Tab-separated table of C-alpha atoms and ligand atoms in Angstrom:
chain	number	residue	atom	x	y	z
C	3	MET	CA	12.632	38.312	54.334
C	4	SER	CA	10.276	39.598	51.632
C	5	ASP	CA	12.806	39.300	48.806
C	6	THR	CA	12.850	35.493	48.951
C	7	ILE	CA	10.937	33.074	46.753
C	8	PHE	CA	9.670	31.097	49.750
C	9	SER	CA	8.224	32.226	53.068
C	10	ALA	CA	9.694	30.852	56.296
C	11	ASN	CA	6.695	28.544	56.589
C	12	GLU	CA	7.220	27.184	53.082
C	13	TRP	CA	10.940	26.688	53.638
C	14	LEU	CA	10.126	24.642	56.736
C	15	ARG	CA	7.282	22.765	55.006
C	16	TYR	CA	9.471	21.686	52.079
C	17	SER	CA	12.666	21.055	54.072
C	18	ARG	CA	12.723	17.304	53.254
C	19	HIS	CA	12.749	18.166	49.536
C	20	ILE	CA	15.282	20.953	49.955
C	21	GLN	CA	17.628	18.563	51.777
C	22	LEU	CA	17.098	15.832	49.157
C	23	SER	CA	20.086	15.220	46.891
C	24	SER	CA	19.536	16.094	43.209
C	25	PHE	CA	16.290	17.828	44.189
C	26	GLY	CA	17.153	20.661	46.562
C	27	ALA	CA	16.092	24.303	46.454
C	28	ASP	CA	16.317	24.272	42.631
C	29	GLY	CA	13.764	21.484	42.343
C	30	GLN	CA	11.458	23.076	44.903
C	31	ILE	CA	11.534	26.455	43.117
C	32	LYS	CA	10.646	24.695	39.857
C	33	LEU	CA	7.694	22.955	41.559
C	34	LYS	CA	6.426	26.244	42.967
C	35	GLN	CA	6.576	27.825	39.511
C	36	SER	CA	4.829	24.880	37.828
C	37	ARG	CA	1.323	24.782	36.432
C	38	VAL	CA	-0.285	21.361	36.171
C	39	LEU	CA	-3.592	20.468	34.517
C	40	MET	CA	-5.225	17.399	36.046
C	41	ILE	CA	-8.093	15.892	34.092
C	42	GLY	CA	-10.234	13.685	36.318
C	43	SER	CA	-10.625	13.829	40.113
C	44	GLY	CA	-11.490	10.188	40.774
C	45	GLY	CA	-9.438	7.134	41.686
C	46	LEU	CA	-6.208	8.308	40.045
C	47	GLY	CA	-6.861	12.003	40.622
C	48	ALA	CA	-7.143	11.557	44.401
C	49	PRO	CA	-3.584	10.333	45.091
C	50	VAL	CA	-2.007	12.415	42.301
C	51	SER	CA	-3.547	15.681	43.516
C	52	LEU	CA	-2.849	14.963	47.195
C	53	TYR	CA	0.848	14.307	46.537
C	54	LEU	CA	1.320	17.165	44.052
C	55	ALA	CA	-0.318	19.583	46.489
C	56	ALA	CA	1.740	18.277	49.408
C	57	ALA	CA	4.920	18.513	47.309
C	58	GLY	CA	4.279	22.189	46.587
C	59	VAL	CA	3.320	22.286	42.895
C	60	GLY	CA	2.428	25.988	42.682
C	61	HIS	CA	-0.673	25.845	40.519
C	62	ILE	CA	-3.013	22.900	39.985
C	63	THR	CA	-6.102	22.999	37.760
C	64	LEU	CA	-8.666	20.255	38.428
C	65	VAL	CA	-11.222	19.299	35.761
C	66	ASP	CA	-14.128	16.927	36.461
C	67	ASP	CA	-17.911	17.245	36.230
C	68	ASP	CA	-18.704	14.336	38.547
C	69	ASP	CA	-20.140	14.360	42.083
C	70	VAL	CA	-18.858	12.258	44.986
C	71	ASP	CA	-20.711	8.969	45.457
C	72	LEU	CA	-20.562	6.565	48.416
C	73	SER	CA	-19.101	3.854	46.151
C	74	ASN	CA	-16.157	6.190	45.337
C	75	LEU	CA	-14.860	6.127	48.926
C	76	GLN	CA	-13.502	2.557	48.516
C	77	ARG	CA	-10.554	4.124	46.630
C	78	GLN	CA	-10.944	7.917	46.228
C	79	ILE	CA	-9.330	8.709	49.545
C	80	ILE	CA	-9.372	12.479	49.070
C	81	PHE	CA	-13.118	12.565	49.843
C	82	SER	CA	-15.097	12.148	53.065
C	83	VAL	CA	-18.641	11.097	53.880
C	84	GLU	CA	-19.706	14.756	54.064
C	85	ASP	CA	-18.636	15.244	50.404
C	86	ILE	CA	-21.196	12.721	49.103
C	87	GLY	CA	-23.451	14.345	46.517
C	88	LYS	CA	-21.117	17.348	46.180
C	89	SER	CA	-18.840	18.279	43.278
C	90	LYS	CA	-15.590	16.301	43.181
C	91	VAL	CA	-13.422	19.244	42.119
C	92	PHE	CA	-14.803	21.621	44.770
C	93	SER	CA	-14.492	18.978	47.504
C	94	ALA	CA	-10.955	18.146	46.326
C	95	LYS	CA	-9.954	21.828	46.227
C	96	LYS	CA	-11.062	22.283	49.843
C	97	ARG	CA	-9.134	19.215	50.975
C	98	LEU	CA	-5.978	20.145	49.002
C	99	LEU	CA	-5.913	23.714	50.348
C	100	GLY	CA	-6.386	22.257	53.823
C	101	LEU	CA	-3.297	20.159	53.181
C	102	ASN	CA	-1.290	23.002	51.649
C	103	PRO	CA	-2.639	26.599	51.720
C	104	GLU	CA	0.573	27.851	50.039
C	105	ILE	CA	-0.523	26.721	46.566
C	106	GLU	CA	-3.252	27.756	44.109
C	107	ILE	CA	-6.025	25.424	42.977
C	108	ASP	CA	-8.417	26.089	40.090
C	109	ALA	CA	-11.483	23.853	40.202
C	110	ILE	CA	-13.357	23.488	36.908
C	111	ASN	CA	-16.600	21.587	37.435
C	112	GLN	CA	-16.897	20.569	33.768
C	113	TYR	CA	-16.366	17.584	31.520
C	114	PHE	CA	-13.145	17.794	29.476
C	115	SER	CA	-14.649	18.571	26.057
C	116	ILE	CA	-13.121	19.969	22.861
C	117	GLU	CA	-14.620	23.372	23.780
C	118	LEU	CA	-13.017	23.324	27.218
C	119	ALA	CA	-9.704	22.106	25.771
C	120	LEU	CA	-9.678	25.082	23.390
C	121	LYS	CA	-10.557	27.471	26.215
C	122	LEU	CA	-7.863	26.139	28.574
C	123	GLY	CA	-5.095	26.962	26.094
C	124	ASP	CA	-1.457	25.994	26.575
C	125	ASN	CA	-0.469	27.756	29.810
C	126	PHE	CA	0.585	24.529	31.572
C	127	ASP	CA	3.844	22.678	32.105
C	128	LEU	CA	2.258	19.250	32.363
C	129	VAL	CA	-1.073	17.498	31.888
C	130	ILE	CA	-2.024	14.449	33.942
C	131	ASP	CA	-4.648	12.041	32.678
C	132	CYS	CA	-6.714	10.763	35.595
C	133	THR	CA	-9.849	10.060	33.549
C	134	ASP	CA	-11.790	6.824	33.625
C	135	ASN	CA	-12.608	6.524	29.947
C	136	PHE	CA	-10.900	5.965	26.654
C	137	SER	CA	-12.479	8.676	24.529
C	138	THR	CA	-11.274	11.485	26.820
C	139	ARG	CA	-7.726	10.080	26.589
C	140	TYR	CA	-7.715	10.556	22.804
C	141	LEU	CA	-8.811	14.176	23.306
C	142	ILE	CA	-6.104	14.714	25.956
C	143	ASN	CA	-3.585	13.252	23.497
C	144	ASP	CA	-4.651	15.602	20.691
C	145	TYR	CA	-4.851	18.611	23.023
C	146	CYS	CA	-1.298	17.901	24.226
C	147	LEU	CA	0.007	17.309	20.681
C	148	LYS	CA	-1.448	20.628	19.550
C	149	ASN	CA	-0.047	22.575	22.492
C	150	ARG	CA	3.155	20.471	22.740
C	151	LEU	CA	2.501	19.694	26.397
C	152	PRO	CA	3.925	16.583	28.045
C	153	TRP	CA	1.258	14.349	29.615
C	154	ILE	CA	1.188	11.350	31.886
C	155	TYR	CA	-1.286	8.612	31.078
C	156	ALA	CA	-2.482	5.961	33.512
C	157	SER	CA	-5.408	3.588	33.533
C	158	ILE	CA	-6.550	0.716	35.683
C	159	HIS	CA	-8.704	-2.387	35.425
C	160	GLN	CA	-9.339	-4.938	38.184
C	161	TYR	CA	-5.734	-5.745	39.256
C	162	SER	CA	-3.856	-4.306	36.252
C	163	GLY	CA	-2.623	-0.867	35.420
C	164	GLN	CA	-0.760	0.983	32.684
C	165	CYS	CA	1.213	4.187	32.804
C	166	ALA	CA	3.168	6.228	30.246
C	167	LEU	CA	4.730	9.649	29.766
C	168	PHE	CA	4.084	11.145	26.345
C	169	VAL	CA	6.198	14.109	25.283
C	170	PRO	CA	5.110	15.630	21.952
C	171	THR	CA	8.041	16.124	19.636
C	172	ASN	CA	9.058	19.668	18.968
C	173	LYS	CA	8.919	19.676	15.173
C	174	HIS	CA	10.852	22.932	15.024
C	175	ALA	CA	13.764	21.561	17.027
C	176	ASP	CA	16.993	20.549	15.271
C	177	ASN	CA	17.239	17.056	16.739
C	178	ASN	CA	15.571	14.173	14.929
C	179	GLU	CA	13.769	13.014	18.024
C	180	SER	CA	10.373	11.456	17.282
C	181	ASN	CA	8.367	10.507	20.335
C	182	ALA	CA	5.399	8.172	20.410
C	183	CYS	CA	1.930	9.446	21.284
C	184	PHE	CA	-1.050	7.615	22.789
C	185	ARG	CA	-2.517	7.018	19.320
C	186	CYS	CA	0.764	5.367	18.240
C	187	VAL	CA	0.286	2.805	21.024
C	188	PHE	CA	-3.480	2.403	20.861
C	189	PRO	CA	-4.765	3.413	17.417
C	190	ASP	CA	-7.886	1.325	18.123
C	191	ALA	CA	-10.152	1.490	21.162
C	192	PRO	CA	-11.269	-1.805	22.682
C	193	GLU	CA	-14.582	-3.156	21.409
C	194	ASP	CA	-15.896	-4.307	24.765
C	195	ALA	CA	-15.203	-1.100	26.646
C	196	GLN	CA	-15.015	-1.868	30.328
C	197	ASP	CA	-14.785	1.732	31.412
C	198	CYS	CA	-18.368	1.752	32.592
C	199	ASN	CA	-17.565	1.140	36.248
C	200	SER	CA	-18.914	-2.383	35.953
C	201	ALA	CA	-15.691	-4.358	35.964
C	202	GLY	CA	-14.494	-3.583	39.462
C	203	VAL	CA	-11.079	-2.526	40.678
C	204	ILE	CA	-9.016	-3.274	43.780
C	205	GLY	CA	-9.006	-0.092	45.850
C	206	VAL	CA	-5.232	0.294	46.204
C	207	LEU	CA	-4.592	0.030	42.448
C	208	PRO	CA	-5.464	3.648	41.532
C	209	GLY	CA	-3.287	4.622	44.497
C	210	MET	CA	-0.328	2.681	43.121
C	211	LEU	CA	-0.719	3.901	39.528
C	212	GLY	CA	-1.489	7.432	40.723
C	213	LEU	CA	1.757	7.484	42.666
C	214	PHE	CA	3.696	6.314	39.603
C	215	GLN	CA	2.130	9.306	37.827
C	216	ALA	CA	2.896	11.697	40.693
C	217	ASN	CA	6.484	10.417	40.883
C	218	GLU	CA	7.010	10.959	37.150
C	219	ALA	CA	5.312	14.381	37.392
C	220	LEU	CA	7.500	15.635	40.249
C	221	LYS	CA	10.652	14.455	38.453
C	222	LEU	CA	9.637	16.040	35.156
C	223	LEU	CA	8.731	19.358	36.809
C	224	SER	CA	11.868	19.503	38.956
C	225	GLY	CA	14.229	18.530	36.129
C	226	LEU	CA	15.052	14.966	37.225
C	227	PRO	CA	15.257	12.065	34.733
C	228	THR	CA	11.924	10.675	33.487
C	229	PRO	CA	12.564	7.133	32.230
C	230	LEU	CA	8.880	6.606	31.529
C	231	LYS	CA	9.144	8.873	28.484
C	232	ASN	CA	8.463	6.765	25.353
C	233	HIS	CA	7.711	3.763	27.528
C	234	LEU	CA	4.504	2.042	28.540
C	235	MET	CA	4.581	0.505	31.978
C	236	LEU	CA	2.407	-2.572	32.504
C	237	PHE	CA	1.754	-3.310	36.159
C	238	ASP	CA	-0.002	-6.285	37.743
C	239	ALA	CA	-0.940	-5.869	41.404
C	240	LYS	CA	-1.893	-9.535	41.820
C	241	HIS	CA	1.455	-11.017	40.771
C	242	LEU	CA	3.504	-7.884	41.453
C	243	THR	CA	5.002	-7.875	37.970
C	244	LEU	CA	6.102	-4.771	36.133
C	245	GLN	CA	7.151	-4.451	32.489
C	246	LYS	CA	8.369	-1.410	30.619
C	247	ILE	CA	7.600	-1.562	26.904
C	248	THR	CA	9.641	0.726	24.649
C	249	LEU	CA	7.421	2.758	22.333
C	250	LYS	CA	8.169	4.330	19.004
C	251	ALA	CA	6.281	6.831	16.897
C	252	SER	CA	4.087	5.203	14.289
C	253	THR	CA	4.340	6.505	10.729
C	254	GLY	CA	1.011	7.866	9.584
C	255	CYS	CA	-0.105	8.652	13.136
C	256	LEU	CA	-1.719	12.012	13.920
C	257	CYS	CA	1.396	12.996	15.887
C	258	GLN	CA	3.442	12.941	12.663
C	259	LYS	CA	1.246	15.567	11.012
C	260	ALA	CA	2.419	19.167	10.781
C	261	THR	CA	-0.731	20.710	12.269
C	262	ILE	CA	-3.261	19.330	14.692
C	263	ASN	CA	-6.843	20.503	14.346
C	264	LEU	CA	-8.318	20.058	17.805
C	265	GLU	CA	-11.848	20.878	16.590
C	266	GLN	CA	-11.714	17.672	14.531
C	267	SER	CA	-10.462	15.472	17.366
C	268	THR	CA	-12.397	12.218	17.550
C	269	ALA	CA	-11.984	9.047	19.515
C	270	PRO	CA	-12.394	5.606	18.007
C	271	GLN	CA	-15.955	4.911	19.119
C	272	VAL	CA	-16.398	3.308	22.506
C	273	THR	CA	-19.911	2.556	23.673
C	274	CYS	CA	-21.188	1.128	26.912
C	275	ALA	CA	-23.481	-1.812	26.335
C	276	SER	CA	-26.732	-1.272	28.133
C	277	THR	CA	-30.009	-3.088	27.939
C	278	THR	CA	-32.817	-1.069	26.471
C	279	ALA	CA	-34.974	-4.126	25.856
C	280	ASP	CA	-38.617	-4.261	26.942
C	281	ASN	CA	-37.774	-6.651	29.793
C	282	SER	CA	-35.338	-4.205	31.415
C	283	LEU	CA	-36.415	-2.449	34.631
C	284	THR	CA	-35.221	0.822	36.151
C	285	PRO	CA	-34.892	0.738	39.975
C	286	ASP	CA	-38.205	2.652	40.311
C	287	ARG	CA	-39.972	0.289	37.946
C	288	PHE	CA	-38.464	-2.723	39.741
C	289	ASN	CA	-39.782	-1.433	43.093
C	290	LEU	CA	-43.290	-1.039	41.641
C	291	ARG	CA	-43.207	-4.397	39.848
C	292	ARG	CA	-42.072	-6.384	42.912
C	293	ASP	CA	-45.231	-5.275	44.781
C	294	ASP	CA	-47.400	-6.827	42.052
C	295	ASP	CA	-49.040	-10.168	42.967
C	296	ASN	CA	-47.899	-11.881	39.803
C	297	THR	CA	-44.167	-11.285	40.204
C	298	ALA	CA	-41.353	-13.050	42.082
C	299	VAL	CA	-37.821	-11.772	42.719
C	300	ILE	CA	-34.734	-13.954	42.049
C	301	ASP	CA	-31.192	-13.100	43.184
C	302	VAL	CA	-28.903	-14.874	40.671
C	303	ARG	CA	-25.579	-13.984	42.350
C	304	SER	CA	-23.176	-16.293	44.181
C	305	ILE	CA	-23.874	-17.552	47.713
C	306	SER	CA	-21.272	-15.216	49.265
C	307	GLU	CA	-22.738	-12.190	47.482
C	308	HIS	CA	-26.227	-13.169	48.688
C	309	GLN	CA	-24.966	-13.662	52.238
C	310	GLY	CA	-23.083	-10.371	52.018
C	311	PHE	CA	-26.181	-8.352	51.136
C	312	HIS	CA	-29.505	-8.863	49.380
C	313	ILE	CA	-32.821	-7.142	48.776
C	314	GLY	CA	-34.973	-10.223	49.174
C	315	GLY	CA	-36.267	-12.814	46.732
C	316	THR	CA	-35.321	-16.439	46.111
C	317	HIS	CA	-31.614	-17.093	45.778
C	318	ILE	CA	-30.663	-19.203	42.725
C	319	PRO	CA	-27.119	-18.636	41.397
C	320	LEU	CA	-27.004	-18.169	37.612
C	321	ASP	CA	-25.030	-21.387	37.091
C	322	GLN	CA	-27.805	-23.397	38.811
C	323	LEU	CA	-30.734	-21.632	37.193
C	324	GLY	CA	-31.001	-24.043	34.241
C	325	GLU	CA	-31.245	-27.198	36.359
C	326	ARG	CA	-33.438	-25.599	39.035
C	327	ALA	CA	-35.925	-23.974	36.637
C	328	ASP	CA	-38.589	-26.524	37.639
C	329	GLU	CA	-38.707	-24.832	41.077
C	330	LEU	CA	-40.063	-21.702	39.407
C	331	SER	CA	-43.672	-20.795	38.837
C	332	PRO	CA	-44.595	-20.708	35.134
C	333	THR	CA	-47.348	-18.126	35.712
C	334	VAL	CA	-45.581	-15.249	37.497
C	335	THR	CA	-42.989	-12.877	36.028
C	336	HIS	CA	-39.517	-13.458	37.509
C	337	LEU	CA	-37.678	-10.234	38.346
C	338	CYS	CA	-33.970	-11.130	38.241
C	339	TYR	CA	-31.155	-9.150	39.802
C	340	CYS	CA	-27.384	-9.451	40.272
C	341	GLN	CA	-24.609	-6.991	41.173
C	342	SER	CA	-24.238	-5.104	37.850
C	343	GLY	CA	-27.173	-6.381	35.762
C	344	LYS	CA	-25.048	-8.540	33.467
C	345	ARG	CA	-25.615	-11.979	35.028
C	346	SER	CA	-29.297	-11.243	35.590
C	347	GLU	CA	-29.573	-10.278	31.922
C	348	LYS	CA	-28.275	-13.766	31.053
C	349	ALA	CA	-30.704	-15.261	33.570
C	350	VAL	CA	-33.622	-13.431	31.937
C	351	LYS	CA	-32.534	-14.660	28.505
C	352	LEU	CA	-32.320	-18.248	29.798
C	353	LEU	CA	-35.731	-18.075	31.493
C	354	LEU	CA	-37.370	-16.558	28.397
C	355	GLU	CA	-35.879	-19.376	26.278
C	356	LYS	CA	-37.412	-21.902	28.680
C	357	GLY	CA	-40.835	-20.294	28.301
C	358	PHE	CA	-40.915	-18.341	31.584
C	359	LYS	CA	-41.778	-14.684	31.954
C	360	ALA	CA	-38.775	-12.701	33.216
C	361	GLU	CA	-37.512	-9.134	33.596
C	362	ASN	CA	-34.117	-7.693	34.506
C	363	LEU	CA	-33.130	-5.065	37.090
C	364	ASP	CA	-31.031	-2.826	34.829
C	365	GLY	CA	-27.657	-1.907	36.319
C	366	GLY	CA	-28.190	-4.467	39.062
C	367	LEU	CA	-27.968	-4.017	42.801
C	368	ALA	CA	-25.233	-1.378	42.364
C	369	ASN	CA	-27.589	0.873	40.407
C	370	TRP	CA	-30.547	0.079	42.695
C	371	LEU	CA	-28.519	1.045	45.784
C	372	LYS	CA	-27.217	4.229	44.190
C	373	HIS	CA	-30.781	5.184	43.255
C	374	ALA	CA	-32.035	4.405	46.767
C	375	LYS	CA	-29.186	6.421	48.307
C	376	ASP	CA	-29.842	9.391	46.018
C	377	ASN	CA	-33.506	9.321	47.067
C	378	ASN	CA	-32.710	8.941	50.780
C	379	GLN	CA	-34.446	5.525	50.824
C	380	ILE	CA	-31.450	3.916	52.583
H	7	MET	CA	0.036	-24.379	27.975
H	8	ASN	CA	2.439	-25.996	25.553
H	9	SER	CA	1.351	-26.286	21.971
H	10	ASP	CA	3.894	-28.652	20.446
H	11	ASN	CA	6.229	-31.308	21.735
H	12	ALA	CA	9.311	-29.620	23.043
H	13	SER	CA	12.155	-30.412	20.726
H	14	GLU	CA	15.698	-29.151	20.858
H	15	ASP	CA	15.586	-28.438	17.129
H	16	ASN	CA	12.703	-26.040	17.425
H	17	ALA	CA	13.241	-22.453	18.399
H	18	SER	CA	11.064	-21.597	21.335
H	19	ILE	CA	9.746	-18.250	22.486
H	20	ASN	CA	8.100	-17.061	25.677
H	21	ILE	CA	4.634	-15.526	25.467
H	22	LEU	CA	3.144	-13.308	28.180
H	23	TYR	CA	-0.493	-12.247	28.387
H	24	PHE	CA	-1.469	-9.143	30.336
H	25	ALA	CA	-4.529	-7.819	32.175
H	26	SER	CA	-7.911	-8.968	30.833
H	27	LEU	CA	-6.199	-11.133	28.176
H	28	ALA	CA	-4.622	-13.345	30.858
H	29	GLU	CA	-7.947	-13.564	32.611
H	30	SER	CA	-10.062	-14.344	29.543
H	31	LEU	CA	-7.566	-16.761	27.977
H	32	GLY	CA	-6.827	-18.459	31.295
H	33	CYS	CA	-3.106	-18.175	30.552
H	34	GLU	CA	-0.509	-15.750	31.908
H	35	CYS	CA	2.571	-17.102	30.189
H	36	GLU	CA	3.666	-20.033	28.086
H	37	SER	CA	6.612	-21.377	26.184
H	38	PHE	CA	5.825	-21.717	22.484
H	39	ASN	CA	7.729	-23.601	19.794
H	40	LEU	CA	8.139	-21.849	16.476
H	41	ALA	CA	7.422	-24.669	14.012
H	42	CYS	CA	9.460	-23.184	11.179
H	43	GLU	CA	11.828	-20.331	10.402
H	44	LYS	CA	10.796	-16.760	9.712
H	45	VAL	CA	7.687	-16.801	11.871
H	46	SER	CA	6.301	-13.265	12.084
H	47	VAL	CA	4.080	-11.761	14.771
H	48	ALA	CA	1.194	-12.113	12.286
H	49	ASP	CA	1.971	-15.858	11.826
H	50	LEU	CA	2.116	-16.327	15.593
H	51	LYS	CA	-1.225	-14.570	16.032
H	52	GLN	CA	-2.735	-16.835	13.369
H	53	GLN	CA	-1.504	-19.956	15.186
H	54	LEU	CA	-2.789	-18.702	18.546
H	55	ALA	CA	-6.134	-17.697	17.022
H	56	ALA	CA	-6.587	-21.279	15.766
H	57	ARG	CA	-6.918	-22.435	19.399
H	58	GLY	CA	-10.559	-21.416	19.592
H	59	GLU	CA	-13.179	-18.707	19.377
H	60	GLN	CA	-11.966	-16.798	22.460
H	61	TRP	CA	-8.335	-16.802	21.267
H	62	GLN	CA	-9.305	-15.749	17.771
H	63	ARG	CA	-11.453	-12.883	19.126
H	64	LEU	CA	-8.927	-11.547	21.644
H	65	ILE	CA	-5.606	-12.079	19.846
H	66	ASN	CA	-6.980	-10.631	16.600
H	67	ALA	CA	-8.803	-7.700	18.270
H	68	PRO	CA	-7.485	-4.506	16.630
H	69	SER	CA	-6.933	-2.989	20.074
H	70	THR	CA	-4.716	-5.854	21.313
H	71	ARG	CA	-1.076	-4.809	21.058
H	72	CYS	CA	2.072	-6.868	20.928
H	73	ALA	CA	5.578	-6.230	22.212
H	74	VAL	CA	8.655	-8.269	21.350
H	75	ASN	CA	11.512	-8.110	23.848
H	76	GLN	CA	9.843	-5.176	25.623
H	77	SER	CA	9.488	-3.124	22.444
H	78	LEU	CA	6.200	-2.376	20.726
H	79	ALA	CA	6.059	-4.613	17.620
H	80	GLU	CA	4.057	-4.612	14.393
H	81	ASP	CA	2.671	-7.703	12.644
H	82	GLU	CA	5.559	-7.923	10.158
H	83	GLN	CA	8.250	-8.391	12.802
H	84	VAL	CA	10.001	-11.768	12.499
H	85	LEU	CA	10.528	-13.700	15.723
H	86	ALA	CA	13.745	-15.368	16.845
H	87	SER	CA	14.521	-18.066	19.379
H	88	ASN	CA	14.192	-16.971	23.014
H	89	ASP	CA	12.218	-13.863	22.122
H	90	GLU	CA	9.776	-12.663	24.726
H	91	VAL	CA	6.436	-11.797	23.177
H	92	ALA	CA	3.865	-9.893	25.247
H	93	PHE	CA	0.231	-9.350	24.314
H	94	PHE	CA	-1.607	-6.592	26.149
H	95	PRO	CA	-4.967	-4.846	25.803
H	96	PRO	CA	-5.698	-1.190	26.434
H	97	VAL	CA	-6.893	-0.674	29.994
H	98	THR	CA	-9.579	1.942	30.330
H	99	GLY	CA	-10.572	2.683	33.925
H	100	GLY	CA	-9.383	5.336	36.328
R	26	LIG	ZN1	1.270	9.098	17.402
């Protein structure tokens, strides 16, 4: 029994793969011998890591420096209530080994930086991008170009998702194959970066895109066809439409250069807009200010949001604020809040223009609640 | 949204808008008449941008990409009748 690749338990565990046509024992052996680097253990990372672990990928390295937050549980189904406040990668490792103790998990509780990329080296068969920001994706791209590692990109926004498999061209190979890289598709980052957790996302979407990634990963590792190579998949969960765009390498792109200098890797600048103005309040400052006699709180969200949950104050939706301004006292300072701080910022601007005194709860109710939760106030 | 009067003489294309573009422009797809021959992606973008501030900002954003008949296309590509043109932005979350 000891001269076999799999134990009896493993052979039983993976029997549905072993009996699967064009997968079989060959595919399962390849999975067991595979090393996968997963960058990001959030919305995409949860389904990808659960399915790769269940499938029997022999070695998975998880990289993320984030901690589990209550607002993650709407979609990051790998975590439980008891993980809140704890490291995502350590919590994920525990859960994955609970699911499949036959595999190895490395948990790296760090942000994927140039330094870490250099340290990790090239001892992987595949990299999976499960990050939530654009700048890290450019670094993943350059890291994979340098080490000629295939990588699977996915990203999500509201109801839409994108997914692609990038396979760096082997410049020493005889064939004239020239594959596109992420920079070929997106040489420019978006100006109004919405990767700041403010835009919202339907909870099943990272699950759907993550499973497209996991599907492509298992096929690539087990030697099955990977039609996503050199294609960008555009998926819309609202209308259930799916398009596959054929990509081609762009002349002059970094991927066409002979050597890649990872130390010089930079992302087109993406910055999160945040209010640093004098009339912006942190949750702590907001709590102090609302106890002052000369302040009044206004919730500028919609009626359903106000009914759903509020932290007091007068309710005047932003779109009615202009016409209802005469209801407001001209002497007190109006402390405005909304869900993310964006609408209330507009409300403050409007009130200031009309000659009122107004201040904004920065980051909105979402930030206020997170702060209160972190401080055991709720 | 239909920009010109539909005429049998004019070559028409189909335009699709993805993700936040569809949302911000209030348009998911439209049939569009190419007014003359040899209309390039750049010409099309110019005509769409003329629709207003929002169109001009989003269609001309450097990060907005264009595909013609499900292949990534550059500005110089010339469009033909019945082509399917898709505009899509990078999506950043995870
Ligand atoms: Zn490239």
